[in-house]
């Protein structure tokens, strides 16, 4: 993922997902156990400033500059590079060092740390722009939306995000008009998450009988093809076609990739590729309420042959003990799209309504509950 020179990469503590996240939560709980009420208020106060200040740092290329430098830089050097007022820049650097996004290495001297490296990564930077430009205004509109709806889930796609941008349009058609903002979203989608979905699908065996002209893998709502490209890179000799389907504004800007076809397709219309071995949907259905999800699923089900399987790559949440990030993403989906992250029970109910059935749930990230839900026709 990193776009940084190898020599500059610092060592991250490498532990498995479960230990890493458990330890992080324990340390955060321990820090919070020591908070006074004022400390709690200050933590929230600062939380409101962090994203805007990091956005400002990205805007002047601060994190990339620090990471590119072989040695710590003085405030004057950074000011010279960024053309910022040195006195104001000193205050910003002091803040970012105090909040550990950069490191203060001496008086008026700063260097990169692991967080700086992350923020210099184009995919993380793009995600940050998404949070700042698109999510935060929608979060600010959320309490009023909840008040107006009396804390209900209205049917359809009406949501707080629409109120934040003053539109009746749905999210994806709206951002079609704003390619730069759509690109932030695509960067967010490119950030690798915990676990590796390839690990729970034995492609080499399951694709063995697929003829070269048959569709092996149809990546529905596949954006600019991140996962299909990774699939081809991992298994360059797999027979069959790999097809990425998405709206024209996404597939038309997808960089070409060997062995990957791009197809403009609206998943509310009949699926044109019939009898593929695998249809794949990664974080697509969490964008939609039940009614719309059933429409998408029925269009897929109608194209599935006897040995076709639909692989849904999403969180399948337990009924209790959900990790904070999954709960955050769930409410993010509510805010942005009036959608949700689903529990295992909700997945069973939804798929049954589209005449499909779950044959297996293969979890590949045990804390985040990222899973491949293997689905067949009833
Ligand atoms: C949350 S993104 C997931 C992208 C990709 N599967 C991934 O995980 O990186 C949802 C995708 O659905 C696409 N999408 C939205 N409405 C669509 C429609 N009506 N037909 C096809 N794709 C659509 C969006 O353009 C977007 O790329």
Coordinates of C-alpha atoms and ligand atoms in Angstrom, one line a residue:
X1 CA 0.0 0.0 0.0
X2 CA 2.8 2.4 0.9
X3 CA 4.0 4.8 -1.7
X4 CA 7.1 5.6 0.4
X5 CA 10.7 4.6 -0.4
X6 CA 11.5 1.3 1.3
X7 CA 14.4 2.8 3.2
X8 CA 12.1 5.3 4.9
X9 CA 9.6 2.6 6.1
X10 CA 9.8 2.4 9.9
X11 CA 8.9 -0.8 11.6
X12 CA 5.3 -1.3 12.6
X13 CA 4.5 -3.8 15.4
X14 CA 3.2 -6.8 13.5
X15 CA 0.7 -8.8 15.3
X16 CA -2.5 -10.6 14.2
X17 CA -5.7 -8.7 13.9
X18 CA -7.3 -10.0 17.1
X19 CA -4.4 -9.3 19.3
X20 CA -3.7 -5.9 17.8
X21 CA -7.2 -4.7 18.1
X22 CA -7.7 -6.1 21.6
X23 CA -4.5 -4.5 22.8
X24 CA -5.5 -1.1 21.3
X25 CA -8.9 -1.3 22.9
X26 CA -7.4 -2.2 26.3
X27 CA -4.9 0.7 26.2
X28 CA -7.6 3.1 25.2
X29 CA -9.9 1.8 28.0
X30 CA -7.0 2.2 30.4
X31 CA -6.4 5.8 29.3
X32 CA -10.1 6.6 29.6
X33 CA -10.3 5.1 33.0
X34 CA -7.9 7.8 34.2
X35 CA -9.9 10.7 32.6
X36 CA -11.5 13.4 34.7
X37 CA -14.8 14.9 33.2
X38 CA -12.7 17.8 31.9
X39 CA -10.3 15.3 30.2
X40 CA -13.2 13.6 28.5
X41 CA -14.5 17.0 27.3
X42 CA -11.0 17.9 26.0
X43 CA -10.6 14.6 24.2
X44 CA -13.9 15.4 22.3
X45 CA -12.9 19.0 21.8
X46 CA -9.6 17.9 20.2
X47 CA -11.4 15.2 18.2
X48 CA -13.3 17.9 16.4
X49 CA -10.1 19.7 15.3
X50 CA -8.0 16.7 14.3
X51 CA -9.4 16.0 10.8
X52 CA -9.5 19.6 9.7
X53 CA -5.9 20.1 10.8
X54 CA -4.7 17.0 9.1
X55 CA -6.6 18.0 6.0
X56 CA -4.7 21.4 6.2
X57 CA -1.4 19.5 6.5
X58 CA -2.3 17.3 3.5
X59 CA -3.2 20.5 1.5
X60 CA 0.3 21.9 1.9
X61 CA 2.0 18.5 1.3
X62 CA 3.4 18.5 4.9
X63 CA 3.3 14.7 5.5
X64 CA 4.7 13.8 2.1
X65 CA 7.5 16.5 2.6
X66 CA 8.5 15.1 6.0
X67 CA 8.4 11.5 4.8
X68 CA 10.5 12.4 1.7
X69 CA 13.2 14.1 3.8
X70 CA 16.1 11.8 4.9
X71 CA 16.6 14.0 8.1
X72 CA 14.3 16.0 10.4
X73 CA 13.4 19.4 9.0
X74 CA 13.3 22.8 10.6
X75 CA 10.2 25.0 10.7
X76 CA 12.0 27.4 8.3
X77 CA 12.7 24.6 5.8
X78 CA 9.2 23.4 5.9
X79 CA 7.9 26.9 5.6
X80 CA 10.1 27.4 2.6
X81 CA 8.8 24.2 1.0
X82 CA 5.1 24.9 1.7
X83 CA 5.2 28.7 1.3
X84 CA 3.3 29.0 4.6
X85 CA 3.8 31.8 7.1
X86 CA 6.5 30.5 9.5
X87 CA 4.9 31.8 12.6
X88 CA 1.5 30.2 11.8
X89 CA 3.2 27.0 10.5
X90 CA 5.1 26.7 13.8
X91 CA 1.7 26.6 15.7
X92 CA 0.3 24.0 13.3
X93 CA 3.4 21.8 13.6
X94 CA 3.4 22.1 17.4
X95 CA -0.3 20.9 17.3
X96 CA 0.4 18.0 15.0
X97 CA 3.4 16.9 17.1
X98 CA 1.4 17.2 20.3
X99 CA -1.3 14.9 18.8
X100 CA 1.5 12.5 17.5
X101 CA 0.8 12.8 13.8
X102 CA 4.4 14.1 13.4
X103 CA 7.4 14.0 15.7
X104 CA 9.1 17.0 17.3
X105 CA 12.8 16.0 17.2
X106 CA 14.2 19.2 18.7
X107 CA 13.5 22.9 19.0
X108 CA 11.8 24.0 15.8
X109 CA 12.5 20.6 14.2
X110 CA 10.2 17.9 13.1
X111 CA 10.3 14.5 11.5
X112 CA 8.0 11.7 10.2
X113 CA 6.7 8.9 12.4
X114 CA 4.4 5.9 11.5
X115 CA 1.3 8.1 11.5
X116 CA 3.0 10.6 9.2
X117 CA 3.9 7.7 6.8
X118 CA 0.2 6.7 6.8
X119 CA -1.0 10.2 6.1
X120 CA 1.5 10.5 3.2
X121 CA 0.0 7.5 1.5
X122 CA -2.2 8.7 -1.4
X123 CA -5.0 6.2 -0.5
X124 CA -5.1 7.4 3.1
X125 CA -4.9 11.0 2.0
X126 CA -7.8 10.5 -0.4
X127 CA -9.8 8.8 2.4
X128 CA -9.1 11.8 4.7
X129 CA -10.4 14.2 2.0
X130 CA -13.6 12.0 1.8
X131 CA -14.0 12.2 5.6
X132 CA -13.5 16.0 5.6
X133 CA -15.4 16.9 2.5
X134 CA -18.3 14.4 2.4
X135 CA -18.7 12.6 5.8
X136 CA -18.3 15.5 8.3
X137 CA -20.9 17.8 6.8
X138 CA -23.3 14.8 6.8
X139 CA -22.5 14.0 10.4
X140 CA -23.3 17.6 11.3
X141 CA -26.7 17.2 9.6
X142 CA -27.4 13.9 11.4
X143 CA -28.9 15.1 14.7
X144 CA -31.5 17.3 12.9
X145 CA -32.3 14.5 10.5
X146 CA -32.9 12.2 13.5
X147 CA -35.1 14.9 15.1
X148 CA -37.2 15.4 11.9
X149 CA -37.7 11.6 11.4
X150 CA -38.3 11.0 15.2
X151 CA -35.4 8.6 15.1
X152 CA -37.0 6.3 12.5
X153 CA -35.5 4.6 9.5
X154 CA -37.5 6.0 6.6
X155 CA -37.9 3.7 3.5
X156 CA -35.8 4.4 0.4
X157 CA -32.7 6.5 0.3
X158 CA -33.6 9.6 2.3
X159 CA -30.8 10.4 4.6
X160 CA -28.8 13.1 6.5
X161 CA -26.2 13.3 3.8
X162 CA -28.9 14.5 1.3
X163 CA -29.7 17.3 3.7
X164 CA -26.0 18.2 4.1
X165 CA -25.6 18.8 0.3
X166 CA -29.2 19.9 -0.2
X167 CA -30.2 17.4 -2.8
X168 CA -32.9 14.8 -3.4
X169 CA -30.5 12.8 -5.6
X170 CA -28.9 9.5 -4.5
X171 CA -25.3 9.4 -3.4
X172 CA -23.7 7.8 -6.5
X173 CA -25.6 9.8 -9.2
X174 CA -24.9 13.0 -7.3
X175 CA -21.1 12.4 -7.2
X176 CA -21.1 11.6 -10.9
X177 CA -21.3 15.4 -11.2
X178 CA -18.2 15.8 -9.1
X179 CA -15.4 13.6 -10.3
X180 CA -12.8 14.9 -7.8
X181 CA -15.0 14.0 -4.8
X182 CA -15.9 10.7 -6.5
X183 CA -12.1 10.0 -6.7
X184 CA -11.8 10.5 -2.9
X185 CA -14.4 7.8 -2.4
X186 CA -12.5 5.5 -4.9
X187 CA -9.3 6.1 -2.9
X188 CA -11.2 5.1 0.3
X189 CA -12.3 1.9 -1.4
X190 CA -8.7 1.1 -2.3
X191 CA -7.4 1.0 1.3
X192 CA -6.7 -2.6 2.3
X193 CA -8.7 -3.7 5.3
X194 CA -8.2 -6.4 7.8
X195 CA -7.9 -10.0 6.5
X196 CA -7.7 -11.3 3.0
X197 CA -10.8 -12.5 1.3
X198 CA -8.7 -14.6 -1.2
X199 CA -7.7 -16.8 1.8
X200 CA -11.2 -18.3 2.1
X201 CA -11.9 -19.0 -1.6
X202 CA -9.9 -21.7 -3.2
X203 CA -9.9 -20.3 -6.7
X204 CA -7.3 -22.6 -8.1
X205 CA -9.5 -25.6 -7.4
X206 CA -12.9 -24.0 -7.9
X207 CA -11.9 -22.5 -11.3
X208 CA -10.3 -25.6 -12.7
X209 CA -13.3 -26.5 -14.9
X210 CA -14.1 -23.0 -16.1
X211 CA -13.6 -22.7 -19.9
X212 CA -11.7 -19.7 -21.1
X213 CA -14.7 -18.0 -22.7
X214 CA -16.9 -18.4 -19.6
X215 CA -17.1 -15.7 -17.0
X216 CA -15.1 -16.8 -14.0
X217 CA -15.6 -13.7 -11.8
X218 CA -18.1 -10.9 -12.2
X219 CA -17.2 -8.1 -9.8
X220 CA -20.6 -6.3 -9.5
X221 CA -20.3 -2.7 -8.3
X222 CA -16.5 -3.2 -8.5
X223 CA -15.6 0.5 -8.7
X224 CA -12.4 0.8 -10.7
X225 CA -11.5 -2.8 -10.2
X226 CA -9.2 -3.0 -7.2
X227 CA -10.2 -6.5 -6.2
X228 CA -10.4 -8.0 -9.7
X229 CA -6.9 -6.6 -10.4
X230 CA -5.6 -8.2 -7.2
X231 CA -7.3 -11.5 -8.2
X232 CA -5.6 -11.5 -11.5
X233 CA -2.2 -10.6 -10.0
X234 CA -2.5 -13.4 -7.4
X235 CA -3.7 -16.0 -9.9
X236 CA -2.4 -14.9 -13.4
X237 CA -3.2 -18.2 -15.1
X238 CA -6.8 -18.8 -13.9
X239 CA -9.0 -19.6 -16.9
X240 CA -12.2 -17.6 -17.6
X241 CA -13.1 -14.0 -17.9
X242 CA -12.8 -11.5 -15.0
X243 CA -15.3 -8.7 -15.5
X244 CA -15.7 -5.5 -13.4
X245 CA -19.2 -3.9 -13.6
X246 CA -20.0 -0.5 -12.3
X247 CA -21.6 2.8 -13.4
X248 CA -20.0 4.4 -16.4
X249 CA -18.5 7.2 -14.3
X250 CA -16.4 4.6 -12.5
X251 CA -15.5 2.1 -15.2
X252 CA -14.7 4.8 -17.7
X253 CA -11.9 6.2 -15.4
X254 CA -10.6 2.7 -14.4
X255 CA -6.9 2.3 -15.4
X256 CA -6.6 -0.7 -17.8
X257 CA -5.5 -4.0 -16.2
X258 CA -4.3 -7.1 -18.1
X259 CA -7.0 -9.9 -18.0
X260 CA -9.7 -7.6 -16.6
X261 CA -12.7 -6.4 -18.6
X262 CA -14.6 -3.3 -17.6
X263 CA -18.4 -3.1 -18.3
X264 CA -20.8 -0.3 -17.6
X265 CA -23.8 -1.8 -15.9
X266 CA -26.5 -0.6 -13.6
X267 CA -27.3 -3.3 -11.1
X268 CA -31.0 -2.3 -10.9
X269 CA -31.3 -3.7 -14.4
X270 CA -31.1 -7.4 -15.5
X271 CA -27.6 -8.8 -15.2
X272 CA -26.2 -9.3 -18.8
X273 CA -23.5 -11.9 -17.9
X274 CA -25.3 -15.2 -17.4
X275 CA -23.9 -18.4 -15.8
X276 CA -20.7 -17.0 -14.3
X277 CA -18.9 -19.3 -11.9
X278 CA -18.7 -16.5 -9.3
X279 CA -20.5 -13.2 -8.9
X280 CA -18.9 -11.0 -6.3
X281 CA -20.2 -8.0 -4.4
X282 CA -17.8 -6.3 -2.0
X283 CA -19.4 -3.7 0.2
X284 CA -22.2 -3.1 -2.2
X285 CA -25.3 -4.2 -0.3
X286 CA -24.3 -2.3 2.8
X287 CA -25.1 0.8 0.7
X288 CA -28.8 -0.1 0.3
X289 CA -31.9 -0.7 2.3
X290 CA -33.8 -4.0 2.1
X291 CA -36.0 -3.1 -0.8
X292 CA -33.2 -1.9 -3.1
X293 CA -30.9 -4.8 -1.9
X294 CA -33.6 -7.3 -2.9
X295 CA -33.8 -5.7 -6.4
X296 CA -30.0 -6.0 -6.8
X297 CA -30.0 -9.6 -5.6
X298 CA -32.9 -10.7 -7.7
X299 CA -31.2 -9.3 -10.8
X300 CA -28.1 -11.4 -9.9
X301 CA -30.1 -14.5 -9.0
X302 CA -31.9 -14.4 -12.4
X303 CA -28.5 -14.7 -14.2
X304 CA -27.0 -17.5 -12.0
X305 CA -26.6 -20.9 -13.4
X306 CA -26.7 -24.3 -11.6
X307 CA -23.1 -24.1 -10.4
X308 CA -22.9 -20.2 -10.0
X309 CA -22.2 -18.8 -6.6
X310 CA -22.6 -15.3 -5.3
X311 CA -19.8 -14.2 -3.0
X312 CA -20.8 -11.4 -0.8
X313 CA -17.8 -9.7 0.8
X314 CA -19.1 -7.8 3.8
X315 CA -19.3 -7.6 7.5
X316 CA -21.5 -10.3 9.0
X317 CA -22.0 -9.0 12.5
X318 CA -22.6 -11.1 15.6
X319 CA -25.6 -10.2 17.8
X320 CA -23.4 -9.0 20.6
X321 CA -19.9 -7.6 21.2
X322 CA -19.6 -5.7 17.9
X323 CA -16.2 -3.9 17.4
X324 CA -16.4 0.0 17.6
X325 CA -15.4 0.3 13.9
X326 CA -18.2 -1.9 12.7
X327 CA -20.7 0.1 14.8
X328 CA -19.2 3.3 13.3
X329 CA -19.4 2.1 9.8
X330 CA -23.0 1.0 10.4
X331 CA -24.0 4.5 11.4
X332 CA -21.9 5.9 8.6
X333 CA -24.1 3.9 6.2
X334 CA -27.2 5.2 7.9
X335 CA -26.0 8.8 7.6
X336 CA -24.8 8.7 4.0
X337 CA -27.3 6.3 2.4
X338 CA -30.0 5.2 4.9
X339 CA -28.3 1.8 4.8
X340 CA -26.7 -0.5 7.3
X341 CA -24.1 -3.2 8.2
X342 CA -26.0 -6.5 8.7
X343 CA -25.9 -9.2 11.4
X344 CA -25.8 -12.8 10.4
X345 CA -29.5 -13.1 11.1
X346 CA -30.3 -10.1 8.9
X347 CA -28.2 -11.6 6.0
X348 CA -30.2 -14.8 6.2
X349 CA -33.5 -12.9 6.1
X350 CA -32.5 -10.6 3.3
X351 CA -31.2 -13.4 1.0
X352 CA -34.3 -15.6 1.6
X353 CA -36.4 -12.7 0.3
X354 CA -34.4 -12.7 -3.0
X355 CA -34.9 -16.5 -3.4
X356 CA -31.3 -17.1 -2.4
X357 CA -29.7 -19.0 0.4
X358 CA -26.5 -18.8 2.4
X359 CA -24.5 -22.0 2.1
X360 CA -21.6 -20.8 4.2
X361 CA -20.2 -17.8 6.0
X362 CA -16.4 -17.8 5.8
X363 CA -15.0 -15.2 8.2
X364 CA -11.6 -13.8 7.3
X365 CA -11.2 -11.1 9.9
X366 CA -12.5 -12.3 13.2
X367 CA -12.8 -9.0 15.0
X368 CA -14.1 -6.8 12.2
X369 CA -16.3 -9.8 11.1
X370 CA -15.3 -9.3 7.4
X371 CA -16.6 -12.4 5.7
X372 CA -17.3 -14.1 2.4
X373 CA -20.9 -15.1 2.5
X374 CA -21.3 -17.9 0.0
X375 CA -24.7 -17.8 -1.6
X376 CA -26.6 -20.0 -4.1
X377 CA -30.0 -20.1 -5.7
X378 CA -32.7 -21.7 -3.5
Ligands
LIG1 C1 -19.1 1.0 -1.5 S1 -18.6 1.0 -3.2 C2 -17.8 -0.6 -3.3 C3 -16.8 -0.6 -4.5 C4 -16.0 -2.0 -4.6 N1 -16.9 -3.1 -4.6 C5 -15.0 -2.1 -3.5 O1 -15.3 -2.8 -2.5 O2 -14.0 -1.4 -3.6 C6 -20.1 0.7 -4.1 C7 -20.0 0.7 -5.6 O3 -21.3 0.5 -6.1 C8 -21.4 1.3 -7.3 N2 -22.8 1.5 -7.7 C9 -23.6 2.4 -7.1 N3 -24.8 2.3 -7.7 C10 -24.7 1.4 -8.8 C11 -25.5 1.0 -9.8 N4 -26.8 1.4 -9.8 N5 -25.1 0.0 -10.6 C12 -23.8 -0.4 -10.5 N6 -22.9 0.0 -9.6 C13 -23.3 0.9 -8.7 C14 -20.6 2.6 -7.0 O4 -20.2 3.3 -8.1 C15 -19.5 2.0 -6.1 O5 -18.3 1.7 -6.9

